[in-house]
Coordinates of C-alpha atoms and ligand atoms in Angstrom, one line a residue:
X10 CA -1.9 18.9 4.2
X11 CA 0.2 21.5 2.2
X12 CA 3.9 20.8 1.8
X13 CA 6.0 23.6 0.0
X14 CA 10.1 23.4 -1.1
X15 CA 11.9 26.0 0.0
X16 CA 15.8 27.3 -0.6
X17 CA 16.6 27.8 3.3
X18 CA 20.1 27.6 5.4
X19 CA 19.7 27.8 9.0
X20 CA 20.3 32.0 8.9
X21 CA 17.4 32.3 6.8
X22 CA 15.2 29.3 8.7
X23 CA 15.4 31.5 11.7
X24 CA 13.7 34.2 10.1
X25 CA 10.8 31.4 9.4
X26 CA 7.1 32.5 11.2
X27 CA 5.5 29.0 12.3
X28 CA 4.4 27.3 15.5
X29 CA 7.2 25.2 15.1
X30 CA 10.7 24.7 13.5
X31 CA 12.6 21.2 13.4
X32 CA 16.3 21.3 12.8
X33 CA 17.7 18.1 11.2
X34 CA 21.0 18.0 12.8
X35 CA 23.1 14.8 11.0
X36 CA 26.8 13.4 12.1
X37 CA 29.3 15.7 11.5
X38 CA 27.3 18.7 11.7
X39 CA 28.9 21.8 10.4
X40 CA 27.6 24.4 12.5
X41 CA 27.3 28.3 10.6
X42 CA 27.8 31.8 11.8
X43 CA 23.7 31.6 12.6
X44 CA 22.0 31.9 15.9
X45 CA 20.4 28.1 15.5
X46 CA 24.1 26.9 14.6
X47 CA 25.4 28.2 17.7
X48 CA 22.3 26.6 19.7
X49 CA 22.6 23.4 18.3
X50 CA 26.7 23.5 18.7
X51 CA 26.2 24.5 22.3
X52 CA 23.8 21.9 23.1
X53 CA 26.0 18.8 21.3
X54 CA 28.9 20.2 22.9
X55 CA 27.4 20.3 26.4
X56 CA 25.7 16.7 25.4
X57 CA 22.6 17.4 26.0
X58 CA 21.6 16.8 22.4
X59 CA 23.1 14.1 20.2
X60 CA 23.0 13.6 16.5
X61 CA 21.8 10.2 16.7
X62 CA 18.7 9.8 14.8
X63 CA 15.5 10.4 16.9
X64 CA 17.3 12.7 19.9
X65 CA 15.8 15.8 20.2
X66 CA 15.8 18.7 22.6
X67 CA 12.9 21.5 22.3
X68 CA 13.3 24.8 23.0
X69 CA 10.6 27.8 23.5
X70 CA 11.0 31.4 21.9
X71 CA 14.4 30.9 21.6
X72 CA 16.2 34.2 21.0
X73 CA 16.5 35.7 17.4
X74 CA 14.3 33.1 16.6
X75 CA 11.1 33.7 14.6
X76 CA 9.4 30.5 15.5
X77 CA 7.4 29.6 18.7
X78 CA 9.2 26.1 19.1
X79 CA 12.6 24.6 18.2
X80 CA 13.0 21.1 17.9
X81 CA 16.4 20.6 17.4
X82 CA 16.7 16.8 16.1
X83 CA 19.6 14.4 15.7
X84 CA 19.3 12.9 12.0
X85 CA 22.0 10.2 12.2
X86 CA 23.9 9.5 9.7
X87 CA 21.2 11.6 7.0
X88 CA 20.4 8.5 5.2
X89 CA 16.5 8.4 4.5
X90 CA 15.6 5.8 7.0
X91 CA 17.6 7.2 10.0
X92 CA 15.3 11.0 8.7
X93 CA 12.1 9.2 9.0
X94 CA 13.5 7.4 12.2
X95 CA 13.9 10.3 13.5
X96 CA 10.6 12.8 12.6
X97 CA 8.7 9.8 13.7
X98 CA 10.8 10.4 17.3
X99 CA 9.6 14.0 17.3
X100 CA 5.9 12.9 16.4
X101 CA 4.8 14.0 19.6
X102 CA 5.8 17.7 18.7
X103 CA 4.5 17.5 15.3
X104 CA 1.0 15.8 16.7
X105 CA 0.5 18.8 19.1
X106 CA -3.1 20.4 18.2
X107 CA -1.1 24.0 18.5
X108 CA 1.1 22.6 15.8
X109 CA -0.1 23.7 12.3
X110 CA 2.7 25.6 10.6
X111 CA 5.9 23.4 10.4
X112 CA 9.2 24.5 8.9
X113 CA 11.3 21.2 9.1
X114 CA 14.6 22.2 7.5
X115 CA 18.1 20.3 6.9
X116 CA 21.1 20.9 8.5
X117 CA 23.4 19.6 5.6
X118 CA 22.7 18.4 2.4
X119 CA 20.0 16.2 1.8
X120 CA 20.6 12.5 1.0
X121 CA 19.0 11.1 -2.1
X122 CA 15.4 9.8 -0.4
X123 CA 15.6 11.6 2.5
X124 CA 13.7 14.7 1.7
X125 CA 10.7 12.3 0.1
X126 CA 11.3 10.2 3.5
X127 CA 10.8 13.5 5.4
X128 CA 7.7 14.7 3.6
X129 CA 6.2 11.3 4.3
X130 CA 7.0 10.9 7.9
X131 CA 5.5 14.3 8.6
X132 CA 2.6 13.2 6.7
X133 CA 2.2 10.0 8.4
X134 CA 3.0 11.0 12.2
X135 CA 0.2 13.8 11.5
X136 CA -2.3 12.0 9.9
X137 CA -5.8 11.6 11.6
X138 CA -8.8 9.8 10.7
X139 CA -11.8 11.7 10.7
X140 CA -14.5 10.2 8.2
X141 CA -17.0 8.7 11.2
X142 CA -15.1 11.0 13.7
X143 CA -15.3 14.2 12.8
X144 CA -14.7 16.0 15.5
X145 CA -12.3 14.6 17.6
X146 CA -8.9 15.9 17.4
X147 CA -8.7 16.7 13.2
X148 CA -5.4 17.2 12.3
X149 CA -4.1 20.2 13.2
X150 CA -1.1 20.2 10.9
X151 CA -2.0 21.8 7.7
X152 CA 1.3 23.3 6.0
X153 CA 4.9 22.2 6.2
X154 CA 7.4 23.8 4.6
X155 CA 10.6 21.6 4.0
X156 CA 13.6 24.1 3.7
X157 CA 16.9 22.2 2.4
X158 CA 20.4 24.2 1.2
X159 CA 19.6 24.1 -2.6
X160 CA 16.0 23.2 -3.5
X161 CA 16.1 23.0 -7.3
X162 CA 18.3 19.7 -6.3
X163 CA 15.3 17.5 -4.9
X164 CA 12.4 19.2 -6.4
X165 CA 11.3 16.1 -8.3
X166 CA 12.4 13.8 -5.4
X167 CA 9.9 16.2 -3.4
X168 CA 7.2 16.1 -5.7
X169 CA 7.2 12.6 -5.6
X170 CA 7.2 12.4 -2.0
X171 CA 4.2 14.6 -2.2
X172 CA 2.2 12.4 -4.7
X173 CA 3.3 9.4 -2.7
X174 CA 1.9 11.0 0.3
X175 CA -1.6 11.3 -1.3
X176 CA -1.7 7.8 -2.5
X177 CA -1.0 6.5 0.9
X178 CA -3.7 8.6 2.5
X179 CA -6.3 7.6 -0.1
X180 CA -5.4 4.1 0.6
X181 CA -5.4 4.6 4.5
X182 CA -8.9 6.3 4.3
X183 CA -10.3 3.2 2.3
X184 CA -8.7 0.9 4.6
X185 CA -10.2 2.4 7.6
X186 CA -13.1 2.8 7.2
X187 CA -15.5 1.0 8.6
X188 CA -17.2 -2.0 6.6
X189 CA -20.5 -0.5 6.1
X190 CA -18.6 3.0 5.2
X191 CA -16.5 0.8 2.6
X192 CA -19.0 -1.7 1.0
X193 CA -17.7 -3.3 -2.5
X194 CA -20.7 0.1 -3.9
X195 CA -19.1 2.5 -2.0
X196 CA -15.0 1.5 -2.7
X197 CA -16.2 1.7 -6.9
X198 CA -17.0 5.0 -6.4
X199 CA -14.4 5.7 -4.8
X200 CA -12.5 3.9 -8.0
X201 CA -15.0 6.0 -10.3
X202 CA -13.3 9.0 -8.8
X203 CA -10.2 8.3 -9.5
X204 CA -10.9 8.6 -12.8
X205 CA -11.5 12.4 -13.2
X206 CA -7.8 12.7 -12.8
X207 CA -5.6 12.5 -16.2
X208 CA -4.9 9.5 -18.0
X209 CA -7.1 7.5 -15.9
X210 CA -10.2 5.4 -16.7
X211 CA -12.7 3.2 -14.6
X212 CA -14.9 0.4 -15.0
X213 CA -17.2 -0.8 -12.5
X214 CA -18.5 -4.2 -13.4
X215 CA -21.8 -5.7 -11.1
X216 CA -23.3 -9.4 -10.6
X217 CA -24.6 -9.5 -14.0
X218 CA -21.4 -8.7 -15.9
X219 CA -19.7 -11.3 -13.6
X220 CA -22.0 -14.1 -13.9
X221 CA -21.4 -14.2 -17.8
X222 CA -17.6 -13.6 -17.4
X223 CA -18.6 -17.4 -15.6
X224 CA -16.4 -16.0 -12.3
X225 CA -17.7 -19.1 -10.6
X226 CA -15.5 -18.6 -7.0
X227 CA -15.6 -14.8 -6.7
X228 CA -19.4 -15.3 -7.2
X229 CA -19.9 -17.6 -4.3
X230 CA -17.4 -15.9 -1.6
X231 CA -20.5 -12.8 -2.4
X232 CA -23.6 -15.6 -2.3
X233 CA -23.9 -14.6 1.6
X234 CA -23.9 -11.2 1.7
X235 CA -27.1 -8.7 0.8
X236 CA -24.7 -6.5 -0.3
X237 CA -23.9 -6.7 -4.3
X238 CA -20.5 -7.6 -5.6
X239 CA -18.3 -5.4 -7.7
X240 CA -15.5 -6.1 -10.0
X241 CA -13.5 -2.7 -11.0
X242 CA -11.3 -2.3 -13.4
X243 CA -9.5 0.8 -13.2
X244 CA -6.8 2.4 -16.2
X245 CA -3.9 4.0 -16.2
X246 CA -2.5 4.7 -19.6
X247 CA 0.5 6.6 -19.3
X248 CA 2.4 4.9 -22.4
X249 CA 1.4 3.7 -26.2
X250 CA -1.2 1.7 -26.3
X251 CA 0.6 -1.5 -27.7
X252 CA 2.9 -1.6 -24.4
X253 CA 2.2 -4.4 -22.5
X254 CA 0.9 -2.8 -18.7
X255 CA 1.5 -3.9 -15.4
X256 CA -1.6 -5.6 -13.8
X257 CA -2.2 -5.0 -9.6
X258 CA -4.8 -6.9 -8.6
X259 CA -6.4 -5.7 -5.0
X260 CA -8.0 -8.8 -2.5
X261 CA -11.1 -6.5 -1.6
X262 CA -12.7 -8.3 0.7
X263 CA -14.5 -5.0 2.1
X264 CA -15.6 -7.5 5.7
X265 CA -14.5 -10.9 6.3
X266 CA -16.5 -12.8 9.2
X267 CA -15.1 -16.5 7.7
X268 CA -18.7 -16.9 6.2
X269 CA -20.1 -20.4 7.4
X270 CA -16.5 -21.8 8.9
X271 CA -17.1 -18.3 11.0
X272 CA -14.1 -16.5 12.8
X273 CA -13.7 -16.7 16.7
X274 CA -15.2 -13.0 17.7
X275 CA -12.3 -11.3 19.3
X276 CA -10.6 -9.2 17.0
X277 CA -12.9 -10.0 14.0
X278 CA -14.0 -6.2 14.0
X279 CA -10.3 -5.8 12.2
X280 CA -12.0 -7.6 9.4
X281 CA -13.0 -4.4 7.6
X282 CA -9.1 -4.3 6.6
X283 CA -9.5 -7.3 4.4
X284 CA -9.7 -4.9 1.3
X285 CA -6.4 -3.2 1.9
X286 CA -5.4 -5.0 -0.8
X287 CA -7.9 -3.3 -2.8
X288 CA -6.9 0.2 -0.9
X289 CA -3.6 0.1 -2.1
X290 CA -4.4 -0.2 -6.0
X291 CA -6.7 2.7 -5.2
X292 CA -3.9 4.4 -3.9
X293 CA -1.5 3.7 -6.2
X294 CA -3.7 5.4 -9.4
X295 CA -4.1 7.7 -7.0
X296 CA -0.2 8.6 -6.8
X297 CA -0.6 7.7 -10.3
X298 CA -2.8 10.4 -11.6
X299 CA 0.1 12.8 -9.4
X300 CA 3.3 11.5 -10.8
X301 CA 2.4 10.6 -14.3
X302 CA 4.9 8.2 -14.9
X303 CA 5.3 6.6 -18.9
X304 CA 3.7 3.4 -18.1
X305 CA 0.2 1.5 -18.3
X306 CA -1.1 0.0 -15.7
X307 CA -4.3 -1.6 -15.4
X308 CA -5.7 -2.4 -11.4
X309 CA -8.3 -4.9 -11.1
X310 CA -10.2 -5.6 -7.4
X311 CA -12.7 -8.1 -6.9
X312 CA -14.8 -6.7 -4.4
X313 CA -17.7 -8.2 -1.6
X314 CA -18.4 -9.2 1.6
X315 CA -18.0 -12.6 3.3
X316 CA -20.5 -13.4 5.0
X317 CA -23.2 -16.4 6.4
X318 CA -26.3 -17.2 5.2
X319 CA -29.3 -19.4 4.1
X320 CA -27.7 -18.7 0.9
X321 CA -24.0 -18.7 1.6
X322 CA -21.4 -21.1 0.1
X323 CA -20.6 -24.0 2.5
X324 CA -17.7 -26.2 3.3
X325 CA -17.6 -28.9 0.8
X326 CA -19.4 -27.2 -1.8
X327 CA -17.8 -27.3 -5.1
X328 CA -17.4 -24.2 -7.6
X329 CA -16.4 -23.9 -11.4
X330 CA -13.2 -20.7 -11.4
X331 CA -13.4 -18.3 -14.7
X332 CA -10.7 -20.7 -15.5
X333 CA -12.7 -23.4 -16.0
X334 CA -10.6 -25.2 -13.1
X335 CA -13.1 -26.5 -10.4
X336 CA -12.5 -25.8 -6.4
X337 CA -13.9 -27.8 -3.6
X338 CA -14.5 -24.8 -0.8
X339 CA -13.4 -26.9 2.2
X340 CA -12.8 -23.4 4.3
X341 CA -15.5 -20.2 3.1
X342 CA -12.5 -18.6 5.2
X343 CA -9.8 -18.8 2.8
X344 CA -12.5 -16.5 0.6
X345 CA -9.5 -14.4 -0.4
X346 CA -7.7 -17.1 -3.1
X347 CA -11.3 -17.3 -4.5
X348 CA -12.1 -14.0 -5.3
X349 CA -8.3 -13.7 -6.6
X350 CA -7.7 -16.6 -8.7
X351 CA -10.8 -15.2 -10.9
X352 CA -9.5 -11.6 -10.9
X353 CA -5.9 -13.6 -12.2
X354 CA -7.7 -15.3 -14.6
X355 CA -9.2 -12.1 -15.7
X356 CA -6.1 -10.4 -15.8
X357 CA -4.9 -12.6 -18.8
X358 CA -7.1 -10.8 -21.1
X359 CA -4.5 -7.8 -21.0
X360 CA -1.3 -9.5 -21.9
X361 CA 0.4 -8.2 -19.0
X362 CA 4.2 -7.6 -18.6
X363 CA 3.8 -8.5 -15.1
X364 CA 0.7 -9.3 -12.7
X365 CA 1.2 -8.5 -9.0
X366 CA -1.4 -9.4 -6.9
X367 CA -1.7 -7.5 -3.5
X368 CA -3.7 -9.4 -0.5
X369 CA -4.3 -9.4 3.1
X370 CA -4.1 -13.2 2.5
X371 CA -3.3 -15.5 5.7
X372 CA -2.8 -15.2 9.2
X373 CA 0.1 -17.6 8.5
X374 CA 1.9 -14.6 6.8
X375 CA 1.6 -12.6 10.2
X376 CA 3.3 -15.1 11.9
X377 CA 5.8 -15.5 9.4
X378 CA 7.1 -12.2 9.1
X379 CA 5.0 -10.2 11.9
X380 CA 4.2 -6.6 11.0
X381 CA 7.8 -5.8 9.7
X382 CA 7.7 -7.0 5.5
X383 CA 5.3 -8.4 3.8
X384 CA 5.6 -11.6 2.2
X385 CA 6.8 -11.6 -1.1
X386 CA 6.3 -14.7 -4.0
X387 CA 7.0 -15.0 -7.5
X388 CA 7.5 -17.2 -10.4
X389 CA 10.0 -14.6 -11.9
X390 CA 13.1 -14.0 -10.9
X391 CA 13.2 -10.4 -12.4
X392 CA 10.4 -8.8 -11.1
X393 CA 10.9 -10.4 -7.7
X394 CA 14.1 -9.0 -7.6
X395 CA 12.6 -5.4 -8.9
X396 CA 10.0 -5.6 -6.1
X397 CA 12.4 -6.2 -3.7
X398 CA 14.8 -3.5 -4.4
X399 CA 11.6 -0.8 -4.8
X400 CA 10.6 -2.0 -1.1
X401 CA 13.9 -1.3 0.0
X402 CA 13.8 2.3 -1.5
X403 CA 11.4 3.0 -0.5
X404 CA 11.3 1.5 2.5
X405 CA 8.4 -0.2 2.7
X406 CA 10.6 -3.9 3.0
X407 CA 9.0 -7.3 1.9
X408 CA 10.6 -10.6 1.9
X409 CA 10.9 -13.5 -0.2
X410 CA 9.0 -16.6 0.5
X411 CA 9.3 -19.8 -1.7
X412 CA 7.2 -21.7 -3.7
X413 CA 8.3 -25.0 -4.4
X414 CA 5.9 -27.5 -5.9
X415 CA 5.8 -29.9 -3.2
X416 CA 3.7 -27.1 -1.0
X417 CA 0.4 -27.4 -3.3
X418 CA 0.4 -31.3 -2.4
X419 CA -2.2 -30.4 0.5
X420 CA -4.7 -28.6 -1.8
X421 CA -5.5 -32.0 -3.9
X422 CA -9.0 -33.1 -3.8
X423 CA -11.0 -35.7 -4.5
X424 CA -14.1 -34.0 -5.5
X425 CA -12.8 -31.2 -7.9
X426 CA -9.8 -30.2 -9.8
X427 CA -8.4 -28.6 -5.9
X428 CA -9.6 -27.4 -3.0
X429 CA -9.0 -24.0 -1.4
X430 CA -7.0 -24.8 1.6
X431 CA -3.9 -27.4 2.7
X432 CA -2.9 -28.2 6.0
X433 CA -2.2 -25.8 8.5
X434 CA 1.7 -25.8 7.9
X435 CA 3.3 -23.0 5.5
X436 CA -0.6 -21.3 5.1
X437 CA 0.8 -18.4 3.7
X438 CA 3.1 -20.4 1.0
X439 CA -0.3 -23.0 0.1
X440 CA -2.1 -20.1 -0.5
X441 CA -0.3 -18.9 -2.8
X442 CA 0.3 -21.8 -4.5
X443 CA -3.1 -21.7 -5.2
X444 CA -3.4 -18.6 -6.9
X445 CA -0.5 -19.8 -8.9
X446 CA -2.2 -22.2 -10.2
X447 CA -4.4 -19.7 -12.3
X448 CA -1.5 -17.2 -13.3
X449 CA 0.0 -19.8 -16.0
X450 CA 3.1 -18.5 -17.1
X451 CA 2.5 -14.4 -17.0
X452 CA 4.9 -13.3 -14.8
X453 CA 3.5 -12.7 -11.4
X454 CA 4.0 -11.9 -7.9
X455 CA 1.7 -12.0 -4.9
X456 CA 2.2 -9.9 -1.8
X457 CA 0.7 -11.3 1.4
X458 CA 0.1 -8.0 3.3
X459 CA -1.6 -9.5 6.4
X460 CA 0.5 -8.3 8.5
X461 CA 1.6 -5.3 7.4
X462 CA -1.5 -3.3 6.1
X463 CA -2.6 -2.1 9.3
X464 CA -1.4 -1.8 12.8
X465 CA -3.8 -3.2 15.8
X466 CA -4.2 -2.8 19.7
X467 CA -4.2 1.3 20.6
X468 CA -2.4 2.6 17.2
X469 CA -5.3 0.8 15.2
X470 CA -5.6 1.7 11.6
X471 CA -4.3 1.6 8.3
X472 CA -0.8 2.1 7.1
X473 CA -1.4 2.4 3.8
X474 CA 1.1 0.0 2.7
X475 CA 2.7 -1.1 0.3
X476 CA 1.5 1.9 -1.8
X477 CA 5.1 2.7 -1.4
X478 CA 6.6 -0.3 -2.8
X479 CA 4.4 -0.5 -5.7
X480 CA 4.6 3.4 -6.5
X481 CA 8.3 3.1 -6.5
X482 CA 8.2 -0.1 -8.8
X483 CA 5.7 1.2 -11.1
X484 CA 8.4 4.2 -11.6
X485 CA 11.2 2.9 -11.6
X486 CA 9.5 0.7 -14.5
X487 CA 9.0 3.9 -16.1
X488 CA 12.6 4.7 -16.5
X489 CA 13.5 1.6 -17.4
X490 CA 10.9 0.4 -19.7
X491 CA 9.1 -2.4 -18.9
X492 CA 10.0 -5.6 -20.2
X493 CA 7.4 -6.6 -23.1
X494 CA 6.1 -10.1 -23.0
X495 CA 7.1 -12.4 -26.2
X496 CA 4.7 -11.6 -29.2
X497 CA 2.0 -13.5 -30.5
X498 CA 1.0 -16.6 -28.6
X499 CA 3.8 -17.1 -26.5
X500 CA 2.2 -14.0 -24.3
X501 CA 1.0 -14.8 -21.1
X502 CA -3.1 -15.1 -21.5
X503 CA -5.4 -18.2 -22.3
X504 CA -2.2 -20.8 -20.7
X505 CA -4.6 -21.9 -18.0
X506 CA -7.7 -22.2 -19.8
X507 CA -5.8 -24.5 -22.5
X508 CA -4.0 -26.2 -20.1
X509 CA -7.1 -27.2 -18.4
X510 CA -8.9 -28.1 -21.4
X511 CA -5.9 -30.4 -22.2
X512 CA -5.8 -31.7 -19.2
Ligands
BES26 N1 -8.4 -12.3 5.8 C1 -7.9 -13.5 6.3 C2 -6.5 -13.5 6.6 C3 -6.1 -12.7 7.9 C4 -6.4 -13.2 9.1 C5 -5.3 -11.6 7.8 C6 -5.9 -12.6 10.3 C7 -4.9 -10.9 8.9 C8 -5.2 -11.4 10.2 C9 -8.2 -14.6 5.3 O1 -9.3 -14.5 4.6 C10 -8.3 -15.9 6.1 O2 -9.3 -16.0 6.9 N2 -7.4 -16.8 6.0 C11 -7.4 -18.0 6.7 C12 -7.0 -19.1 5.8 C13 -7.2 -20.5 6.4 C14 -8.7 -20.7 6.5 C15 -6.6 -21.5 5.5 C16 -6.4 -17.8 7.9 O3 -5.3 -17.2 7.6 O4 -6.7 -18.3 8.9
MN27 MN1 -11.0 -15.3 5.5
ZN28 ZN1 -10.0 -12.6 4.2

C-alpha cells in the first residue's frame, strides 16, 4: 500500500477526491469555519457521535464534500493507543473492497506516536493474505493519504511508521505461509533477499557447514525431516565496524508436529507459525534496510522442520550442543531450546552488546500471559528495562517473567550435562532457563512469543509481532548508542565453552 503525508486542515480535507475520508475527531474538539467542522459539531452536539475513541458515524456524499464517504471518528483523548483503538473500530469501513483511496486526516494536532500508530492500524486493519489465495478478496486499499495540520512536524515519525509497516508485513507473509510455502530453503531466500537492500548482507549456511560448526542439538531437531536444515546469518551494518551489534536470534521452526513425542492433531496445522520467531528478524532487517538507523545488528535463525521418522531423534537420546554441553532429549517437542541454545552459542562469536532471542517457545507462555504481551526474560537489568519501555512505545507490550535459579532444578539429568524439559510447572520460565544456560554472561533476553505471534479461531494469521518492539529498540539504541561490552576478555563470547571445560 502507498501512504503519502500531507499538510491538510479540515477546509482543505474536504476538497480531498477518495472513496473515503475519516475524520479523527479527539476530546475537546475545536471545530473551524469548514463544512466537516460544522458536521462533526452538529453531530457531537445532537450526541449522536462522541469523541470517545472507536465511535464513529458514516455519512454518504455529504454536501461540499469531495469524498464518497465520511467517517467521522471519535479519537479519545489523541494519544497513540486510543488513534489505533479507534481506526481499528472503523476497520470495517476501511476493509470495504470499494475502499481504495483513503484520506484519514486529524482533527487537532497530532500526538507524538499517533500518526506512526495511524499509518500502522490502516495498514494492519487492511492487510490481506494473498500468497496461496490469490484471488479471494486482495486488498482493495492501495493509497492512503494521512493529512495532519503541519506535516513537516511528523515527517520522520511517518516515515518510520511507513518502514515499520513494511517490516511487519514481511514478517506476517513469512509467518503465514503455509509450511511447505515456508520450508527452512525457501525462508533463506527470503533472507537472501533481504540483502539487495543497503547496508545489509546474508549468509545462508546448510547441513555441511553446521555439522563442522559441531551444532549437535539443532542437527538432530532436523534428523526427521527430508527437508534440509538452514542456519542464516543475516547483516546489518549500519555503524563502524568495531561497535559491538545487537544479536536477534529467530526460533525458525518452519513446522512443528512434536517429532516422535507427537502433538495431539487438533490445532497442530497452527504449527507452521513456529518460525515467527524467525519472521520477525526477517522483518526487522526488513524495517532495517527502510530506516537505516546507526547501528549493527547481526540476526541469526536456525531453521528446519520437526518432524518423525526412522531417522528422527527420540526421547531419551542424548546429544552433544556447539557448546560442548550435553542434552538428554527427554521431549523431541521442546525442539525449540535446541535449535536455540546452538544459535546462542553461535552468537558469542560476535561479541554482542546484547543478544535477544525471539521464540514461539512454550504453550506455558500462552497461558501465562494469553495473547496480550509476550513474555519477557533477562539476565540484565538494562536491556530488560530498554525492551520494556520500546514495547510500550510502541505498543507492542511484553512482560517480565523471572528467572531465579531454583526453576532449572527440573532440567537435571542423570545421563548428560541436562535435559531439555522440567516438570510441567513454570514451562515457559524452565525453558528459558535452559537457554540461559548457553548465553554465559552476554547480556541477553529471550521473548517467548507463543502467544502473541499470531491470532487463531476465524481471525487466523500472523501479527507480525514483536517487529514493533524490536524496531523501536534497535532505534532507540541508535540514538543512544549502544552500550559496548568490556574489552578484551571480559566480553561476552567463549564463557560457556570454558566454563564447561572447567567444569
Ligand atoms: N512450538 C511449541 C510451543 C507452542 C505450543 C506455541 C502451542 C504455541 C502454541 C514448542 O515447540 C513446544 O512444543 N513446546 C512444548 C514444550 C514442552 C514439551 C515442555 C509445550 O509448550 O508444550
Ligand atoms: Mn514443539
Ligand atoms: Zn516448537
Amino acid at each position: 500500500m502507498n501512504f503519502d503525508l500531507k499538510t491538510l486542515d479540515l477546509t482543505a480535507a474536504a476538497f480531498e477526491k477518495c472513496d473515503l475520508l475519516v475524520v479523527l475527531i479527539p476530546e475537546g474538539f475545536k471545530p473551524g469555519r469548514d463544512a466537516l467542522s460544522s458536521l462533526a459539531a452538529l453531530a457531537l452536539k445532537s450526541g449522536d457521535l462522541s469523541t470517545k475513541a472507536g465511535k464513529h458515524l458514516q455519512l454518504y456524499q455529504a454536501p461540499a464534500v469531495a469524498a464518497r464517504r465520511v467517517v467521522l471518528l471519535g479519537q479519545g483523548d489523541g494519544s497513540a493507543r486510543a488513534t489505533r483503538q479507534a481506526l481499528q473500530s472503523a476497520g470495517a469501513a476501511l476493509k470495504a473492497p470499494q475502499t481504495k483511496r483513503v484520506v484519514l486526516c486529524f482533527g487537532g494536532k497530532a500526538q507524538p506516536g499517533a500518526v506512526s500508530a495511524a499509518v500502522q492500524a490502516v495498514a494492519d486493519v487492511s492487510y490481506v493474505y494473498t500468497t496461496t489465495k490469490p484471488k479471494a478478496d486482495a486488498r482493495s486499499l492501495t493509497r492512503c493519504v494521512l493529512g495532519v495540520p503541519q506535516a513537516t512536524d511528523v515527517r520522520e515519525e511517518f516515515d518510520s511508521g511507513v518502514a515499520l509497516v513494511a517490516g511487519i508485513e514481511f514478517a506476517r507473509e513469512w509467518g503465514n505461509r503455509p509450511a511447505n510455502h515456508s520450508t527452512p530453503s525457501l525462508v533463506a531466500d527470503a533472507a537472501k533477499s533481504l540483502a539487495k537492500l543497503p547496508r545489509i548482507q546474508c549468509k545462508v549456511m546448510g547441513p555441511a557447514e553446521v555439522g563442522r560448526l559441531k551444532m549437535g542439538a539443532f542437527m538432530a531437531v532436523a534428523r526427521g525431516s527430508e527437508e534440509p536444515l538452514r542456519f542464516i546469518e543475516l547483516r546489518y551494518n549500519g555503524a563502524a565496524k568495531d561497535k559491538a551489534p545487537v544479536v536477534l536470534v529467530g526460533k525458525g521452526i518452519t513446522f512443528d508436529t512434536g517429532g516422535i513425542s507427537i502433538k495431539p492433531a487438533p490445532e497442530m496445522d497452527e504449527m507452521k507459525f513456529d518460525m515467527c520467531g524467525a519472521a520477525s528478524v526477517l522483518g526487522v532487517f526488513r524495517a532495517l534496510g527502510e530506516l537505516q538507523p546507526s547501528i549493527n545488528v547481526v540476526g541469526l535463525i536456525p531453521a528446519c522442520e520437526n518432524m518423525p521418522d526412522g531417522r528422527a531423534v527420540k526421547p531419551g537420546d542424548v546429544v552433544t550442543s556447539m557448546s560442548g554441553q550435553t542434552i538428554e532429549i527427554l521431549n523431541t517437542d521442546a525442539e525449540g531450546r535446541l535449535v536455540l541454545c546452538d544459535a546462542l552459542t553461535y552468537a558469542a562469536r560476535f561479541k554482542p552488546a546484547a543478544v535477544v532471542d525471539i521464540a514461539t517457545l512454550t504453550g506455558a507462555c500462552v497461558i501465562a500471559l494469553g495473547g496480550v504481551r509476550s513474555g519477557l526474560f533477562a539476565n540484565n537489568e538494562a536491556l530488560a528495562s530498554a525492551l520494556q519501555t520500546a514495547g510500550d512505545a510502541a505498543q507492542d507490550l511484553c512482560w517480565r517473567m523471572p528467572l531465579d535459579d531454583d526453576y532449572a532444578d527440573g532440567l537435571k539429568s542423570n545421563f548428560a550435562d541436562m535435559g531439555n524439559v522440567a516438570g510441567r510447572a513454570g514451562g515457559s520460565i524452565t525453558a528459558a532457563k535452559f537457554l540461559q544456560k548457553f548465553v554465559g554472561d552476554m547480556p541477553w533476553a529471550h521473548l517467548d512469543i507463543a502467544g502473541t505471534a499470531w491470532k487463531g479461531g476465524a481471525a487466523k494469521g500472523s501479527t507480525g509481532r514483536p517487529v514493533g518492539l524490536l524496531v523501536q529498540y534497535l532505534v532507540g539504541q541508535a540514538k543512544v548508542g549502544v552500550p559496548q561490552p568490556a574489552g578484551g576478555k571480559k566480553a561476552a563470547g567463549p564463557r560457556v565453552a570454558r566454563a564447561r571445560a572447567g567444569a
